[in-house]
PDB file of C-alpha atoms in Angstrom:
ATOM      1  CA  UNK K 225     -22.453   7.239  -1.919  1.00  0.00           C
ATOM      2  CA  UNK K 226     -20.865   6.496   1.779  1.00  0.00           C
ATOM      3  CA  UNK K 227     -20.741   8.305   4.259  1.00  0.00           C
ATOM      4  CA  UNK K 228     -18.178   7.907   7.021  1.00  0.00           C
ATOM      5  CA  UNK K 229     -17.919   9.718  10.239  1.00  0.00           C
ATOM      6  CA  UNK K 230     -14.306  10.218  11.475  1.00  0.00           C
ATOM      7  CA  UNK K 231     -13.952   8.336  14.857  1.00  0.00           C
ATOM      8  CA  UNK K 232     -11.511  11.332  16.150  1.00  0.00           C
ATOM      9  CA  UNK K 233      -8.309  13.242  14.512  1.00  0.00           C
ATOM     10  CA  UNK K 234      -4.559  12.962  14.882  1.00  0.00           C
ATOM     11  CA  UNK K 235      -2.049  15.221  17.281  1.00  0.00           C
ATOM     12  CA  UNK K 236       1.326  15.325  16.709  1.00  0.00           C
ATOM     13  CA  UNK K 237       4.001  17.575  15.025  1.00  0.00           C
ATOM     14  CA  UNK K 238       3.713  16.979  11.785  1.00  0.00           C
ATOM     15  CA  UNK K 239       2.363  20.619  10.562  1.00  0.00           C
ATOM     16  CA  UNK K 240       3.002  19.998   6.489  1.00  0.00           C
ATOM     17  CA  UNK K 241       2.296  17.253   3.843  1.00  0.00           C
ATOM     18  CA  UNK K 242       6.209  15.313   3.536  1.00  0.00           C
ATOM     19  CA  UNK K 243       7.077  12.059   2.050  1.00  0.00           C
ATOM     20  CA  UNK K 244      10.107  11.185   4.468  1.00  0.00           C
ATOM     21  CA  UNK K 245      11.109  11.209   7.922  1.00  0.00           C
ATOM     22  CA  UNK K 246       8.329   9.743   9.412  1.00  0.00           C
ATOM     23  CA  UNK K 247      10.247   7.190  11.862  1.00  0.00           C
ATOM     24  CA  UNK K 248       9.911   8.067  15.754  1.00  0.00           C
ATOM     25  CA  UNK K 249       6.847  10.633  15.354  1.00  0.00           C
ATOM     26  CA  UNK K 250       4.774   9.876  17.996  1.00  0.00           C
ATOM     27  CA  UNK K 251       1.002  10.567  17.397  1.00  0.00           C
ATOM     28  CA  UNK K 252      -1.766  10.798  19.720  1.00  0.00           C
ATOM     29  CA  UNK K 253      -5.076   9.507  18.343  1.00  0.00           C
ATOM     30  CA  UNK K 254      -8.204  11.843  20.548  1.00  0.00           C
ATOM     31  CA  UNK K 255     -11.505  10.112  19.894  1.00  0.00           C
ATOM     32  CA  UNK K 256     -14.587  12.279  18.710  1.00  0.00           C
ATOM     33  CA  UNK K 257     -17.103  13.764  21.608  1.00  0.00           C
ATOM     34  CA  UNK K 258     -19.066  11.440  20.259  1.00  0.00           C
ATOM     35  CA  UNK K 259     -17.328   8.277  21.447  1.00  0.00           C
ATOM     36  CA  UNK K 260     -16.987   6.880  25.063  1.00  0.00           C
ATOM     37  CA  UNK K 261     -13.522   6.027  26.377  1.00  0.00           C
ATOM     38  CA  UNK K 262     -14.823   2.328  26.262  1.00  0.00           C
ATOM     39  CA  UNK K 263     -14.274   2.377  22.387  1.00  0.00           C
ATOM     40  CA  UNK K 264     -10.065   1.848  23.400  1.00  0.00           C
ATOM     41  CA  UNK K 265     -10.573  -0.486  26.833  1.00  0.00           C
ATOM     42  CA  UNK K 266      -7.870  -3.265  25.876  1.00  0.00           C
ATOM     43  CA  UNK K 267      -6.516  -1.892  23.270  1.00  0.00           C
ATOM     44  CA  UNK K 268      -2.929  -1.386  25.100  1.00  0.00           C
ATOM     45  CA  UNK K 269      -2.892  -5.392  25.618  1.00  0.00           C
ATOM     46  CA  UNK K 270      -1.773  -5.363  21.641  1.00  0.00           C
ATOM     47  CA  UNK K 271       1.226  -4.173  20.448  1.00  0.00           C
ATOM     48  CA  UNK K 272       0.705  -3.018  17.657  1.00  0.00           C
ATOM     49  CA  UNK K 273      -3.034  -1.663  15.827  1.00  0.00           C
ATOM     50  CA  UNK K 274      -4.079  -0.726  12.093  1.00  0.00           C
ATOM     51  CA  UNK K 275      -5.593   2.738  11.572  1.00  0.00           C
ATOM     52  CA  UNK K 276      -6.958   3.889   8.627  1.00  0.00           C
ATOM     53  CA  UNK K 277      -7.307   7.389   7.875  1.00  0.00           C
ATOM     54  CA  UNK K 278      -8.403  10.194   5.410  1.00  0.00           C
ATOM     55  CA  UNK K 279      -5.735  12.872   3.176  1.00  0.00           C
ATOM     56  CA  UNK K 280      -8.071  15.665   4.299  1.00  0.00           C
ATOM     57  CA  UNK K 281      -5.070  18.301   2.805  1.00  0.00           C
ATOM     58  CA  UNK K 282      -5.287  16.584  -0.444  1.00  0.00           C
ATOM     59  CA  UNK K 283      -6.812  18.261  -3.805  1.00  0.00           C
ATOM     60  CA  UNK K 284      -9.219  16.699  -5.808  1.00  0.00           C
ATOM     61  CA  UNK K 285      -7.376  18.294  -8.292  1.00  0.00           C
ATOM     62  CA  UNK K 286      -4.474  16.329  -7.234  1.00  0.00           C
ATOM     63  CA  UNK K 287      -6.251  12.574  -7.369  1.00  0.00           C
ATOM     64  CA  UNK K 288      -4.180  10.158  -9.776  1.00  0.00           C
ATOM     65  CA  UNK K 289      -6.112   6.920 -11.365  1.00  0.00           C
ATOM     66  CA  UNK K 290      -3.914   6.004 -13.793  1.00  0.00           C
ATOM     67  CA  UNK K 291      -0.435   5.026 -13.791  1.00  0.00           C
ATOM     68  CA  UNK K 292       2.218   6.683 -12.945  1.00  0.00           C
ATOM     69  CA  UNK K 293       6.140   7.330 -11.673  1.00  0.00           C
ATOM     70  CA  UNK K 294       5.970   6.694  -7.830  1.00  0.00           C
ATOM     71  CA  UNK K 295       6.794  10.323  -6.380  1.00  0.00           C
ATOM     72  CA  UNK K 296       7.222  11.795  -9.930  1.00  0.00           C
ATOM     73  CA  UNK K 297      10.682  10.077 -10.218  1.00  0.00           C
ATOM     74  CA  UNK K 298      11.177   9.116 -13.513  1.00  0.00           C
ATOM     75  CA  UNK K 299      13.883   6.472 -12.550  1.00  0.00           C
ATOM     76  CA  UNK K 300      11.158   4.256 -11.188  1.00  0.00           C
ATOM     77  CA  UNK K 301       8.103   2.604 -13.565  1.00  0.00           C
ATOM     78  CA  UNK K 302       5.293   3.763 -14.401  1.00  0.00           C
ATOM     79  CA  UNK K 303       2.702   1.994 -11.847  1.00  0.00           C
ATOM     80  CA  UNK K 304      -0.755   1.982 -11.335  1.00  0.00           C
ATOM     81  CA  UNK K 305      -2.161   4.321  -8.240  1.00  0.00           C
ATOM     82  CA  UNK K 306      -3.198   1.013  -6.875  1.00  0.00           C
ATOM     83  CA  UNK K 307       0.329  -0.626  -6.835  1.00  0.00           C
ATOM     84  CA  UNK K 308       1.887   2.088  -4.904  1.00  0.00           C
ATOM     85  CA  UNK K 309       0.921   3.956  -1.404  1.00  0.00           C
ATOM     86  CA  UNK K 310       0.473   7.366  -2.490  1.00  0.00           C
ATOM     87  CA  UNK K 311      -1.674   9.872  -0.433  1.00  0.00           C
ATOM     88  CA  UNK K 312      -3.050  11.280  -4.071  1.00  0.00           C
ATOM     89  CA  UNK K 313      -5.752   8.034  -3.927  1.00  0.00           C
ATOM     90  CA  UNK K 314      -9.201   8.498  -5.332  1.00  0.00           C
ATOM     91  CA  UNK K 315     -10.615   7.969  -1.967  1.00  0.00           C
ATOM     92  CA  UNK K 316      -7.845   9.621  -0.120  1.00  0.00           C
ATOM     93  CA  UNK K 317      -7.512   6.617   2.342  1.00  0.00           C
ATOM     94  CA  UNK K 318      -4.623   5.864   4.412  1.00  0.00           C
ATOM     95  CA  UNK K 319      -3.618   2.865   6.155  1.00  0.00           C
ATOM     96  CA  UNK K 320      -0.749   2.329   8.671  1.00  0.00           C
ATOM     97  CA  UNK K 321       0.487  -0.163  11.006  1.00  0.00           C
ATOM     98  CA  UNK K 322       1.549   1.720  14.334  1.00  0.00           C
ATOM     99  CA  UNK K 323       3.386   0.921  17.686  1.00  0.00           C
ATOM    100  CA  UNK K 324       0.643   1.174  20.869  1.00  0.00           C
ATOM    101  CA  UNK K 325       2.811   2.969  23.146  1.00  0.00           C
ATOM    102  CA  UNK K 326       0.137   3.577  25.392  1.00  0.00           C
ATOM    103  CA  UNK K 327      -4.035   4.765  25.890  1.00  0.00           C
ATOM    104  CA  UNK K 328      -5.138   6.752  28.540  1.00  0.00           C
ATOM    105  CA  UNK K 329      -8.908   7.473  28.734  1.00  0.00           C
ATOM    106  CA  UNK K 330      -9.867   8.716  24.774  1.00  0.00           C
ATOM    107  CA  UNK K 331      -6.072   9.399  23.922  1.00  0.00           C
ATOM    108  CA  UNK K 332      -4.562   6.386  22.259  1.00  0.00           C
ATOM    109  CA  UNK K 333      -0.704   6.654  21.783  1.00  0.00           C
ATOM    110  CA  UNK K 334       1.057   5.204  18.681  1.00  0.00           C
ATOM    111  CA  UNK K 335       4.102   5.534  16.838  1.00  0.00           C
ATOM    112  CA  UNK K 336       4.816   4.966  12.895  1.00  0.00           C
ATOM    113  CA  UNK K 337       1.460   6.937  12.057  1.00  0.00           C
ATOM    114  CA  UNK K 338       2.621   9.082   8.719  1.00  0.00           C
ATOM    115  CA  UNK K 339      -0.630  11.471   9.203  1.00  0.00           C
ATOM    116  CA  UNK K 340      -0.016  15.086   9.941  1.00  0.00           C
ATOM    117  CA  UNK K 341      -1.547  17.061  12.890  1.00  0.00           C
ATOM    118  CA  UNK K 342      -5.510  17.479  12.628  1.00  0.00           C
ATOM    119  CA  UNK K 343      -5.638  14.301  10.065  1.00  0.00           C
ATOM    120  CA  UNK K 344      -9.132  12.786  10.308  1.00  0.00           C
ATOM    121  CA  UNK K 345      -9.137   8.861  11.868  1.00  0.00           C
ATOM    122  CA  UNK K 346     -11.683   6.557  10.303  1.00  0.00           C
ATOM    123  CA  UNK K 347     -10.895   3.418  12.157  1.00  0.00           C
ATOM    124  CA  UNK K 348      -8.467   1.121  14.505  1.00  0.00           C
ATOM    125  CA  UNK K 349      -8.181  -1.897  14.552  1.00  0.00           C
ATOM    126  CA  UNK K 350      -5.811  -4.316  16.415  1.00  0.00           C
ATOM    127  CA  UNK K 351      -3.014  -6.504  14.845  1.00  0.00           C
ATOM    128  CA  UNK K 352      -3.464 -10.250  15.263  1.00  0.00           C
ATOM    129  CA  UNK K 353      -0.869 -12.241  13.634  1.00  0.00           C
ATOM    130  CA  UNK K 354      -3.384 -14.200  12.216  1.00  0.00           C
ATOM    131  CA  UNK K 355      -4.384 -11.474   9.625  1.00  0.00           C
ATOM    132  CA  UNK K 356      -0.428 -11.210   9.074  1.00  0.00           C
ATOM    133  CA  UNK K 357       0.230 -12.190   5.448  1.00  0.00           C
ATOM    134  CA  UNK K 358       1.193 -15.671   5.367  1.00  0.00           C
ATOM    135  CA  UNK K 359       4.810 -16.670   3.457  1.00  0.00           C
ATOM    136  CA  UNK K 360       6.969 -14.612   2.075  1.00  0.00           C
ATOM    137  CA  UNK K 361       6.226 -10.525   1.050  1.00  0.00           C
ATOM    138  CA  UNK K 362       7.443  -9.977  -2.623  1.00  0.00           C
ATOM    139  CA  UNK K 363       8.024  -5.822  -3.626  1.00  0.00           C
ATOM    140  CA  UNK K 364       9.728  -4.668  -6.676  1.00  0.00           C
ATOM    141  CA  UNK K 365      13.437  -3.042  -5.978  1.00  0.00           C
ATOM    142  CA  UNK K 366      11.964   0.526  -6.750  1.00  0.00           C
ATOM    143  CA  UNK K 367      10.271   0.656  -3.753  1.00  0.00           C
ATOM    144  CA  UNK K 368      12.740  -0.627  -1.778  1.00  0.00           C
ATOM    145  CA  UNK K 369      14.566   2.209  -2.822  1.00  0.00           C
ATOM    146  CA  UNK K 370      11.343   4.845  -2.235  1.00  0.00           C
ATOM    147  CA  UNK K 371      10.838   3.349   1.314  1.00  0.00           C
ATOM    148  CA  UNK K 372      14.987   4.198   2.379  1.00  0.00           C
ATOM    149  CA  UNK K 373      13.970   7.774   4.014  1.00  0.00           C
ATOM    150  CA  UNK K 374      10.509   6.926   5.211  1.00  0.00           C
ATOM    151  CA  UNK K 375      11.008   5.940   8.567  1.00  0.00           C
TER     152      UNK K 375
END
């Protein structure tokens, strides 16, 4: 079993649980009482930061492990849950890559976050392009097509 503490929750207004649209929400990460300011000092030299981040709003009931049609569309293959970024993961973990727009005191600014309003944060970290992937990113056509309406 682990146990993880959320380091502070998501603000923005994203209310409901939607696949699309997600380009130019700005989010506002608040740290946990718990935490001292200090957690974010230099944080807004980077330009961009990773945070990962838990589907609190999703069933258990819900969790996929096997394969299946990204978003239910039968057009697309049949994939495994781990070859697609669905929220319905067995550990309901999320990962983005966000904008910094800004931090002031325990309120970190982003934008690109696709977490609704009151979403638990696990972790940030920042962006080096050192962890970049090296050489060229290969995806399948399908979710070329799934990503169109995202952002």
């Amino acid at each position: 079993m682990i146990t993880l503490q959320p380091i502070g929750l998501v603000k923005n207004s994203r209310k409901e649980i939607e696949d699309d649209g997600w380009g130019g929400v700005v989010s506002e990460i608040v740290l946990d009482e718990s935490l001292s300011e200090e957690s974010l000092w230099g944080i807004e030299e980077f330009s961009h930061a990773e945070v990962v981040f838990y589907f609190h709003k999703v069933d258990k009931e819900k969790i996929v492990t096997r394969a299946r049609h990204p978003r239910n569309n039968p057009a697309w293959p049949r994939v495994g849950i781990f070859a697609q970024r669905g929220k319905n993961r067995p550990n309901r973990i999320g990962l983005a890559a966000v904008r910094i727009i800004s931090r002031a005191g325990k309120v970190l600014r982003v934008e690109g976050l696709d977490a609704i309003d009151g979403t638990p944060v696990l972790d940030i970290k920042p962006i080096l392009a050192e962890f970049l992937p090296q050489g060229d990113i290969r995806q399948p056509e399908w979710s070329k097509e799934l990503m169109r309406e995202y952002w």
